Short mmCIF file of C-alpha atoms and ligand atoms in Angstrom, two decimals:
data_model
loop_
_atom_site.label_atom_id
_atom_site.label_comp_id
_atom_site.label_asym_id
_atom_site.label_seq_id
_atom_site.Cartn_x
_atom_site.Cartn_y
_atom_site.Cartn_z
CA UNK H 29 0.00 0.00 0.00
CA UNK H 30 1.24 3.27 -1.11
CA UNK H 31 0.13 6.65 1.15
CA UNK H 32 1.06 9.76 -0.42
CA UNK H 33 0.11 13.25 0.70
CA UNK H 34 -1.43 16.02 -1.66
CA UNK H 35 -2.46 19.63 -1.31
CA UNK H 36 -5.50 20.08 -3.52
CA UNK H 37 -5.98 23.81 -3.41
CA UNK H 38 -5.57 24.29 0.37
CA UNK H 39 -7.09 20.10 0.76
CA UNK H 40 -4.65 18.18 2.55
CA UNK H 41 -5.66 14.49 1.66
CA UNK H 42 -3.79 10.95 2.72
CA UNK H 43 -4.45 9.24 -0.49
CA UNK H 44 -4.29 5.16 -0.78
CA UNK H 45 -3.56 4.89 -4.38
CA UNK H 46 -3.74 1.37 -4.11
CA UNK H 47 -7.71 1.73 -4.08
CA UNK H 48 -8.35 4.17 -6.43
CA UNK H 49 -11.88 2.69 -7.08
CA UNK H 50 -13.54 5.73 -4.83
CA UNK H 51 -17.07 5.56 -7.06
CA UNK H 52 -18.52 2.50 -6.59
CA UNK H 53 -17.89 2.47 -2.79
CA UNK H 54 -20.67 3.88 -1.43
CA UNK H 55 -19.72 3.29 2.10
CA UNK H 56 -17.67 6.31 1.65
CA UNK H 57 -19.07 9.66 2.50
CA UNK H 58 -20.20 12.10 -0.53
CA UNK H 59 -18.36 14.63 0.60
CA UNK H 60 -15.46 12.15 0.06
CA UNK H 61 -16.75 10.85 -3.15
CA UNK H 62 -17.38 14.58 -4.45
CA UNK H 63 -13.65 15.07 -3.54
CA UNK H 64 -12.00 11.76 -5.31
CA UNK H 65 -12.10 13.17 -8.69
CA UNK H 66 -10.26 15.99 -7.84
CA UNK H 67 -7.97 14.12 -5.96
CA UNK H 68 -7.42 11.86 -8.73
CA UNK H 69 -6.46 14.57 -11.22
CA UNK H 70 -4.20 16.48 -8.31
CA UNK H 71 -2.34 12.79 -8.74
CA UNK H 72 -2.40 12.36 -12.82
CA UNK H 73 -2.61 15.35 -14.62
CA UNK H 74 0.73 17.92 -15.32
CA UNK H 75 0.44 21.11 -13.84
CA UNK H 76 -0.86 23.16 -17.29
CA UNK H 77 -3.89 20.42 -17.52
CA UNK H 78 -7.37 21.79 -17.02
CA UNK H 79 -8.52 20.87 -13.34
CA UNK H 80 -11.70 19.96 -12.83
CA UNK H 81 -12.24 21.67 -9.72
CA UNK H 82 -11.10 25.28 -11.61
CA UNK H 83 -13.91 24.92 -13.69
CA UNK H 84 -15.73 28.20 -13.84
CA UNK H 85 -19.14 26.30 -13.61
CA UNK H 86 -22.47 26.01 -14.90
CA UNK H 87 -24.62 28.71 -16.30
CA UNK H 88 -27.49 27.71 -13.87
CA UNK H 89 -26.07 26.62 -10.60
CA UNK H 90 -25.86 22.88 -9.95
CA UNK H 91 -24.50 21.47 -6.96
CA UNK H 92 -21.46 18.70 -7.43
CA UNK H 93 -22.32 15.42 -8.14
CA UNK H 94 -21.15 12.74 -5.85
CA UNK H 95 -18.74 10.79 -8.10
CA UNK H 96 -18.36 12.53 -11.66
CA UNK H 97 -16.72 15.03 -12.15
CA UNK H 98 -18.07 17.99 -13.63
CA UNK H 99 -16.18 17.10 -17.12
CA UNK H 100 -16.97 13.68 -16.56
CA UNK H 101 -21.12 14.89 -16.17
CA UNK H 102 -20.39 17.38 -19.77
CA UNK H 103 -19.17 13.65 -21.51
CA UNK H 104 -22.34 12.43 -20.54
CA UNK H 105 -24.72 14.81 -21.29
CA UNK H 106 -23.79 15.07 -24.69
CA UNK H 107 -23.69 11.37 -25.30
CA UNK H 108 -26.85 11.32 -24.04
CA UNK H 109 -28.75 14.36 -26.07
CA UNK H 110 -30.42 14.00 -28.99
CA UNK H 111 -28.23 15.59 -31.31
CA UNK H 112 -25.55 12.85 -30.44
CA UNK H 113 -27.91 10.17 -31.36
CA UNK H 114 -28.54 11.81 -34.57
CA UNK H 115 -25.25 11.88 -35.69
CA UNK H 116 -25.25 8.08 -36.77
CA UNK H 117 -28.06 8.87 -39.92
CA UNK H 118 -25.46 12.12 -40.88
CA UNK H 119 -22.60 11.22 -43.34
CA UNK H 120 -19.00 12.11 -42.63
CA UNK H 121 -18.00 12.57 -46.61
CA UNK H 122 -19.85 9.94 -48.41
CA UNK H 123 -23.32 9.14 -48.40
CA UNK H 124 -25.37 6.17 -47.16
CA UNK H 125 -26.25 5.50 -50.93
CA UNK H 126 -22.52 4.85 -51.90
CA UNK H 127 -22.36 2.07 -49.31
CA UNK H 128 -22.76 0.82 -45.52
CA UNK H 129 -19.72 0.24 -44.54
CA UNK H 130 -17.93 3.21 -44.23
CA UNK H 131 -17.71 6.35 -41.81
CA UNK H 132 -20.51 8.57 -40.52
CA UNK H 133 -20.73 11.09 -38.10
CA UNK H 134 -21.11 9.22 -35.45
CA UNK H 135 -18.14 6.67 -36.48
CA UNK H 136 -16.05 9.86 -37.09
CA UNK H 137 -16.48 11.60 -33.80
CA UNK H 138 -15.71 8.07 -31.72
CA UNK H 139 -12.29 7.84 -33.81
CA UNK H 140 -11.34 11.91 -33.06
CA UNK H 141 -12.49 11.10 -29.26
CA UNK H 142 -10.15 7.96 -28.99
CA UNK H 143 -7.27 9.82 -30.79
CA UNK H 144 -7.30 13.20 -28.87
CA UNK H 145 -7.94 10.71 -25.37
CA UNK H 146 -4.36 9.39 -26.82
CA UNK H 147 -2.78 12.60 -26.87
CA UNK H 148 -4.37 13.74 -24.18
CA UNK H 149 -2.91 11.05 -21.75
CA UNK H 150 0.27 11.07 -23.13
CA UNK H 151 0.46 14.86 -22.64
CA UNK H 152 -1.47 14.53 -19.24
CA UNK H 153 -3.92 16.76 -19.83
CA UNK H 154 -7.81 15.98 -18.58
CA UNK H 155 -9.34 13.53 -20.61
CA UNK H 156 -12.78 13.77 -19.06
CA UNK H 157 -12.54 17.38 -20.86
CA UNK H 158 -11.06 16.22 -24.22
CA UNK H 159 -13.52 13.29 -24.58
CA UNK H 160 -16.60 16.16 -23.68
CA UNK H 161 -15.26 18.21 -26.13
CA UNK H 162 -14.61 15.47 -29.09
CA UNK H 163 -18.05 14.24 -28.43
CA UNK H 164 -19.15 17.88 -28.80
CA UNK H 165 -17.30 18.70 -31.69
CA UNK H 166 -19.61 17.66 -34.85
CA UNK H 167 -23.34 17.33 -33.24
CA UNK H 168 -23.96 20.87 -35.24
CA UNK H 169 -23.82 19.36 -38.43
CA UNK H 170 -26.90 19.31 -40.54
CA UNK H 171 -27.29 16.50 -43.15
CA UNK H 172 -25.01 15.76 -46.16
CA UNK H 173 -22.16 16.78 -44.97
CA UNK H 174 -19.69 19.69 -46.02
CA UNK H 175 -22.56 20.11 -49.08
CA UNK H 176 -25.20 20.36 -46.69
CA UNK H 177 -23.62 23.38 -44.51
CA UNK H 178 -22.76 25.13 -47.64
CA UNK H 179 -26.43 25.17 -48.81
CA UNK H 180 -27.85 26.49 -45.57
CA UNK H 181 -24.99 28.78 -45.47
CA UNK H 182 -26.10 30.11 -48.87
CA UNK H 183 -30.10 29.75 -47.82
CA UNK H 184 -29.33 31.87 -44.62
CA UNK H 185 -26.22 34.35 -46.26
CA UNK H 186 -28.37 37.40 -45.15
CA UNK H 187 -28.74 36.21 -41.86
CA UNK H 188 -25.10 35.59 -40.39
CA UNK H 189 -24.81 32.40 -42.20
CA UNK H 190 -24.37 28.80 -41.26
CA UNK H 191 -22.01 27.54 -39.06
CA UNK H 192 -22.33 23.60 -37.83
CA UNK H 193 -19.58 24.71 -35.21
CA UNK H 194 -22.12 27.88 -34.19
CA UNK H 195 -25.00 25.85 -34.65
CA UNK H 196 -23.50 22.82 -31.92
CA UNK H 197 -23.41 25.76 -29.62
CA UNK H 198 -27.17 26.79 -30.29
CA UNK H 199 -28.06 22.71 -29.75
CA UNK H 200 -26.37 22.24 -26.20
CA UNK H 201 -27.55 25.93 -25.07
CA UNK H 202 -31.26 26.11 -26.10
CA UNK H 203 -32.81 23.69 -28.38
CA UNK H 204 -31.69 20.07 -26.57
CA UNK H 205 -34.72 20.18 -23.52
CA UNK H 206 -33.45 18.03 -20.21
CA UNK H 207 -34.69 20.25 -17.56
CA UNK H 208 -37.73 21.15 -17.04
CA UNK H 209 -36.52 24.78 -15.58
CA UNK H 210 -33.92 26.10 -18.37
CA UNK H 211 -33.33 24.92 -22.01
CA UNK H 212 -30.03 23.35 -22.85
CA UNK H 213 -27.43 20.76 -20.99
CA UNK H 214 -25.95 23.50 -18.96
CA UNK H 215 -22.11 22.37 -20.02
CA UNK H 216 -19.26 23.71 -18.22
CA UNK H 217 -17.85 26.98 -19.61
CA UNK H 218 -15.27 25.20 -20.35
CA UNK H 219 -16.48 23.03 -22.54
CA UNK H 220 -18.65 25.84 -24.15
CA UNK H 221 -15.64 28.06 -24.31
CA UNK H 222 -14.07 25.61 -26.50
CA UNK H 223 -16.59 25.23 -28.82
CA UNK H 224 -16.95 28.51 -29.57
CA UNK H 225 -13.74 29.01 -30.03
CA UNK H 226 -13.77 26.08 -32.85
CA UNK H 227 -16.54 28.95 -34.37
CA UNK H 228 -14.76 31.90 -34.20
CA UNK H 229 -10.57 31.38 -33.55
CA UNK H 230 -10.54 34.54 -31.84
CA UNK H 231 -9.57 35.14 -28.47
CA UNK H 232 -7.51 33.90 -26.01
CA UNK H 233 -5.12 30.69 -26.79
CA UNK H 234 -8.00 27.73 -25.90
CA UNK H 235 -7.12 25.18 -23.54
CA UNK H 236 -4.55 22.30 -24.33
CA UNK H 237 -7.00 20.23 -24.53
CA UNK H 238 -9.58 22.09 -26.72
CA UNK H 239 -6.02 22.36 -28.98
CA UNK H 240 -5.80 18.14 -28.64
CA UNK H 241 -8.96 17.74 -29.95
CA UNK H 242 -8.90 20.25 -32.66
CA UNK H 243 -5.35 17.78 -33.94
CA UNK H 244 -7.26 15.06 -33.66
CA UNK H 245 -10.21 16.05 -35.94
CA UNK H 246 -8.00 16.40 -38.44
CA UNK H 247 -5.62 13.57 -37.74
CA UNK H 248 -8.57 11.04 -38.16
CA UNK H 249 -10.41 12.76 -41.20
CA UNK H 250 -6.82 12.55 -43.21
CA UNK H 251 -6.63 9.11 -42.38
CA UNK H 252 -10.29 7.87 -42.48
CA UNK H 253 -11.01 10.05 -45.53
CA UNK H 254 -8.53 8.11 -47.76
CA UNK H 255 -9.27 4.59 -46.41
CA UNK H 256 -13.25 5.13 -46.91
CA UNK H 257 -12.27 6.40 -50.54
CA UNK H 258 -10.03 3.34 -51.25
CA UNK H 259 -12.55 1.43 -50.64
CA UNK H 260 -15.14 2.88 -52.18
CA UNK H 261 -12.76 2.86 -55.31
CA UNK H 262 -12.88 6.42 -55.90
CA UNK H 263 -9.35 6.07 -55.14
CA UNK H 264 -6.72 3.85 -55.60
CA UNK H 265 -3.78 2.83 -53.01
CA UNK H 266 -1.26 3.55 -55.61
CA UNK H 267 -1.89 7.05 -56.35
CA UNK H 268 -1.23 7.69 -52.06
CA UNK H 269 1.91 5.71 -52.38
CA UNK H 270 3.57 8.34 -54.31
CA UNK H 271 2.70 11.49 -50.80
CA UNK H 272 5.48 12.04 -48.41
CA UNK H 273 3.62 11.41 -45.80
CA UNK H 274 1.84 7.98 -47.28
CA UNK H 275 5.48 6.71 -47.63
CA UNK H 276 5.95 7.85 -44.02
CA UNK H 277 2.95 6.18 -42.72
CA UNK H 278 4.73 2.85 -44.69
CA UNK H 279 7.89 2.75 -43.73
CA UNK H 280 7.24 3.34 -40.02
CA UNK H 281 6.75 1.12 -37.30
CA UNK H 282 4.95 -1.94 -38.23
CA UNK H 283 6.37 -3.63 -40.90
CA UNK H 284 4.26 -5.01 -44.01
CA UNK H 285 5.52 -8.48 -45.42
CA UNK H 286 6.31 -8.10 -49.59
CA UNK H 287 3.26 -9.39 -51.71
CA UNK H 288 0.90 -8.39 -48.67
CA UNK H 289 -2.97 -7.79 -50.41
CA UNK H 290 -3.69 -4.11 -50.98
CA UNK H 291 -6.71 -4.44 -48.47
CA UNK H 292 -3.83 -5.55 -45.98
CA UNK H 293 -1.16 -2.13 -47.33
CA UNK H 294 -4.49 -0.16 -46.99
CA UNK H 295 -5.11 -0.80 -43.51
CA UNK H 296 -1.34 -0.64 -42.41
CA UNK H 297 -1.32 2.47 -44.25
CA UNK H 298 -4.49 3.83 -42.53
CA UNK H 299 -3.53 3.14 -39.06
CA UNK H 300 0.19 3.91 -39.33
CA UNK H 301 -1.25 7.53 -40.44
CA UNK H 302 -2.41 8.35 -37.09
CA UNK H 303 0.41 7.06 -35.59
CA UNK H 304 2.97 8.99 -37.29
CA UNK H 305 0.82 12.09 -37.22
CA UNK H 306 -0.03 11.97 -33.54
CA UNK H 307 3.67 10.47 -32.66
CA UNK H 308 5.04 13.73 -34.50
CA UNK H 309 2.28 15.75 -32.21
CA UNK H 310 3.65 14.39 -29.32
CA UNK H 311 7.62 14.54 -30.17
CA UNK H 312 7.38 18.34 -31.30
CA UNK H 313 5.66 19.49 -27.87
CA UNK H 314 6.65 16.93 -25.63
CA UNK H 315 10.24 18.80 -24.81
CA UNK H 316 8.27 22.45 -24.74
CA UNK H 317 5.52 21.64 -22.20
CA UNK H 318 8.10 19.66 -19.75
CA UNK H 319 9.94 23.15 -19.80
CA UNK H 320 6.62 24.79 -18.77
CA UNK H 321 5.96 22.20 -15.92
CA UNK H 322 4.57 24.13 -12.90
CA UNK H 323 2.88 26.85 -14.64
CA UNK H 324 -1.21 26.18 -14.88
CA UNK H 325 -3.70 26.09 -17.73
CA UNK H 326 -4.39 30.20 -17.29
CA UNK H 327 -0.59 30.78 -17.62
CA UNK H 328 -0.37 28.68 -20.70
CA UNK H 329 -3.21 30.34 -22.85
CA UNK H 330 -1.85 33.78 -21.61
CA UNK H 331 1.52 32.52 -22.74
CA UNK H 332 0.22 32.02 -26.06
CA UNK H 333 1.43 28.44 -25.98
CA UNK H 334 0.43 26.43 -29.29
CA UNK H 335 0.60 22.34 -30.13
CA UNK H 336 2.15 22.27 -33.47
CA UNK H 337 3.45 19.42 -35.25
CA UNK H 338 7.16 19.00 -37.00
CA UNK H 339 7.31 21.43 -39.85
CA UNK H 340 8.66 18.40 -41.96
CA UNK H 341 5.40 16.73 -41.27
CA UNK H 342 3.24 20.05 -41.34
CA UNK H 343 4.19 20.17 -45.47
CA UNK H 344 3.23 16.68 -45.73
CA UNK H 345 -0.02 17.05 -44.43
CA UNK H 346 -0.68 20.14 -46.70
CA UNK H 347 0.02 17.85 -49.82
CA UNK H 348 -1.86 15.01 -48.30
CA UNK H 349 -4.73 17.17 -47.93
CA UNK H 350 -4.94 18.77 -51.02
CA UNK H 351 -4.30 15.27 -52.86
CA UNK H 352 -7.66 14.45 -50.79
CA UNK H 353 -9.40 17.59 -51.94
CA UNK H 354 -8.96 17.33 -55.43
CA UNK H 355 -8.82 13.49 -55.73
CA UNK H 356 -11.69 12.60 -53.46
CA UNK H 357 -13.78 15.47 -52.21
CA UNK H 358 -13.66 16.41 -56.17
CA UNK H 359 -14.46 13.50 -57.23
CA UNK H 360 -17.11 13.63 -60.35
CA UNK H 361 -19.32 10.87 -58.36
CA UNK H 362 -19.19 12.91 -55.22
CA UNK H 363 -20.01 15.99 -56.60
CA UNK H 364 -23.02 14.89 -58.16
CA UNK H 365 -24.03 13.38 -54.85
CA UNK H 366 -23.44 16.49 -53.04
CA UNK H 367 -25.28 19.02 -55.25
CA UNK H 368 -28.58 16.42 -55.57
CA UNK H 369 -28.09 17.03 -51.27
CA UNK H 370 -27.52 20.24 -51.61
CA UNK H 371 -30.57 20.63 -53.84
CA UNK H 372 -32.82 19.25 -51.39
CA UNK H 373 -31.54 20.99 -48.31
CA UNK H 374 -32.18 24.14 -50.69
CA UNK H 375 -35.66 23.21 -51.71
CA UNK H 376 -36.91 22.61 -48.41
CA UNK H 377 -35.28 25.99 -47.34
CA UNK H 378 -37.20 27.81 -49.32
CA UNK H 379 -40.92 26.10 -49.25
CA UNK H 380 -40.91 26.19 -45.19
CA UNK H 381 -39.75 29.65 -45.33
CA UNK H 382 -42.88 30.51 -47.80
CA UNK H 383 -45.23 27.89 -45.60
CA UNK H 384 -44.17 28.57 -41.71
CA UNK H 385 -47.22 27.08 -41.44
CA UNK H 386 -45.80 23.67 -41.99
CA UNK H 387 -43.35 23.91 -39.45
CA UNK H 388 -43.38 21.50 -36.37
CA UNK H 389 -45.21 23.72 -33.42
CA UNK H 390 -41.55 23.98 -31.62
CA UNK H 391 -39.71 25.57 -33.97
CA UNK H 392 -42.71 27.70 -35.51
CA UNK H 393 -42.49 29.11 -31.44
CA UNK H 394 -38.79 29.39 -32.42
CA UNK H 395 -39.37 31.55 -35.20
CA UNK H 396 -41.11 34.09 -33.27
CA UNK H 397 -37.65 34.12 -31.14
CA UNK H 398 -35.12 33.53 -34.15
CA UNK H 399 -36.78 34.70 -37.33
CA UNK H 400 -38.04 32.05 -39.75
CA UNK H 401 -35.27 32.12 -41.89
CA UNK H 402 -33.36 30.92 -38.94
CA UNK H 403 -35.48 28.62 -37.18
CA UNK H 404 -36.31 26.81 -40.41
CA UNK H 405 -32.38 26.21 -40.60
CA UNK H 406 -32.06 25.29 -37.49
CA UNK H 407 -35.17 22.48 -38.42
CA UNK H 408 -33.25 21.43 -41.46
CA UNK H 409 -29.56 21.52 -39.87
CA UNK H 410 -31.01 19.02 -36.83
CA UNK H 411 -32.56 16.33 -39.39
CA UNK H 412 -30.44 13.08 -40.33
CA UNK H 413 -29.55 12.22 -44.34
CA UNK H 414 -32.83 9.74 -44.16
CA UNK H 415 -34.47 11.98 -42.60
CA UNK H 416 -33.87 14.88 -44.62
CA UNK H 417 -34.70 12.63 -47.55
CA UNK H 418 -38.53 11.86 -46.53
CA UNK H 419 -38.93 15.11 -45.84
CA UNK H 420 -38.06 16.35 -48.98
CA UNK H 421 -40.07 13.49 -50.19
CA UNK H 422 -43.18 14.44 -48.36
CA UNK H 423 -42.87 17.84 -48.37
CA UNK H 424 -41.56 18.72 -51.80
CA UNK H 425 -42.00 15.77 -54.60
CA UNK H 426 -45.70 15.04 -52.80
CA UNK H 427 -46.86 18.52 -51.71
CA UNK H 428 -47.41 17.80 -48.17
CA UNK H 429 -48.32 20.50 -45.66
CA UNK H 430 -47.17 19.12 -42.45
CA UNK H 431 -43.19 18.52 -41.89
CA UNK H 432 -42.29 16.27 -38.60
CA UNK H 433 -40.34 16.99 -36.16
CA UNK H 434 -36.82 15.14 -35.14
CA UNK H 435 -37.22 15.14 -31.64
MG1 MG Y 25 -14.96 16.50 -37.10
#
């Protein structure tokens, strides 16, 4: 048995850490319960991590809970909302008529969640925060994809536009209902902060952690972009072998036998992507943030302080990328997808905005708050492909007069 002594802000504790377990054992006191999370973090986390127990709170007062933290209660709310649910009927890049079997939303954000948890542990930062967050990330995004934003950017240009990073924001804050005495999940303002900053990329420097997950959005869509468009056959593995950072992914770390199946090269290709990318993360700041150990996360955005990867691997990604933009999100077949999508989301736009009447009775109440030119965005940006589909089914190829709601 080990006993170690912490000061958690002005909390002398003897800690076992031999039983770490504190949340199932309800023999212990809540008080003590309420304070094992904290303690925990005092014990894992590096100094410039993002304590639970500095959270700035909730906009409507809640009291702690016993054993979850308050990052740990943000994880769960938003796995729990609707909007998270949705995101398994919302394509990441390639639509539910091309195939089953590869990435949606949903698939997408459990991949960015598991990466940035990587990072995050490696770098000791609060994982409770950065899985909250990468949970968080995508639930704004309306249906069809990149082409779907664009068209209700477009629909609403004279209203602010569309953002799905704004519109996650508007989701969690007012239009997700799980109390019965204020709208919203009431997040942290941490989580909330990050977010917007996702919107905007003004401001202060955001939290490590909001920085981790931001990496690992793009880490996984790099990788999971060009294995879903392999095997789709929109592209084949050849034409990667000739990027730097394809031949990177290769030649690293696990070895591929000569003669191996392309299916096999595809998927040693796919995973070894991540882990060069995020093993490059990890090598470029690992050095800077142990020279910053002792300084806390308010010091470090104040500082300024920025994960970067290598600049070696920074020019790879750029021609990675744009090998994936004109290559894949180009592609003739995708294209023709997206702009049938986009001519739905479009169509619908503008007969609900004509007909208000035909809205669902919560967001016809929205209107009067919003403006129908938002609200009937905000209908449209909620719905799933599928769901988008029969609407525009009902709706606009059989004249209907009564759209459903998603809730
Ligand atoms: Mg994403």
């Amino acid at each position: 048995m080990q006993m170690q002594k912490t000061l958690t802000h002005g909390l002398a504790m003897a800690i076992d850490t031999d039983k770490m377990d504190f949340s199932t054992d309800t023999r212990m006191p809540s008080q003590q319960r309420t304070l094992a999370w904290a303690t925990r973090e005092e014990q894992l986390l590096a100094s410039y991590a993002m304590f639970s127990i500095r959270s700035a709170g909730r906009r409507y007062h809640e009291p702690p809970h016993m054993f979850r933290g308050p990052f740990q209660r943000d994880r769960d709310r938003v796995l729990h909302s609707s909007a998270f649910r949705r995101l398994s009927g919302k394509m990441q890049v390639f639509t539910g008529e091309m195939g089953d079997y590869h990435r949606t939303r949903l698939t997408h954000t459990h991949e960015v969640a598991t990466i940035a948890r990587t990072i995050g542990r490696a770098l000791r930062l609060n994982e409770d925060l950065i899985e909250a967050l990468a949970l968080l990330h995508d639930i704004g995004h309306p249906p069809f994809g990149h082409s779907g934003e664009d068209a209700l950017d477009e629909c609403l240009k004279d209203e602010g536009g569309f953002s799905h990073n704004r519109f996650a924001l508007t989701l969690v804050e007012e239009l997700e209902m799980r109390y019965t005495t204020y709208p919203g999940l009431n997040l942290s303002k941490e989580l909330l902060a990050g977010q917007n900053f996702r919107t905007t990329h003004q401001g202060e420097t955001p939290l490590l952690e909001v920085q981790v997950v931001d990496w690992a959005d793009s880490i996984a869509y790099n990788a999971h972009d060009a294995d879903d468009a392999m095997k789709l056959g929109l592209l084949h593995f050849s034409q990667l072998q000739s990027l730097d950072l394809a031949r990177r992914a290769l030649d690293c770390g696990t070895a591929y036998a000569p003669g191996s199946t392309e299916r096999a090269l595809r998927q040693v290709l796919v995973h070894n992507l991540i882990d060069v990318q995020v093993g490059d993360l990890l090598e470029n700041v690992q050095s800077r943030l142990d020279g910053l150990q002792g300084l806390d996360s308010l010091s470090i955005s104040q500082l300024g302080i920025q994960l970067n990867m290598s600049d070696e691997v920074l020019a790879e990604r750029e021609q990675f990328g744009k090998f994936l933009f004109d290559n894949v999100y180009r592609h003739p077949q995708l294209v023709s997808v997206r702009s049938r999508a986009a001519g739905k989301v479009t169509q619908l736009f503008e007969r609900l905005t004509e007909h208000p009447e035909y809205l669902p009775t919560r967001f016809l109440d929205r209107a009067q708050k919003v403006g129908i030119h938002r609200a009937v965005g905000e209908y449209i940006a909620g719905m799933t492909d599928r769901f988008c589909d029969a609407e525009h089914r009902q709706i606009i190829e059989l004249g209907g007069t009564q759209a459903r709601d998603w809730f």
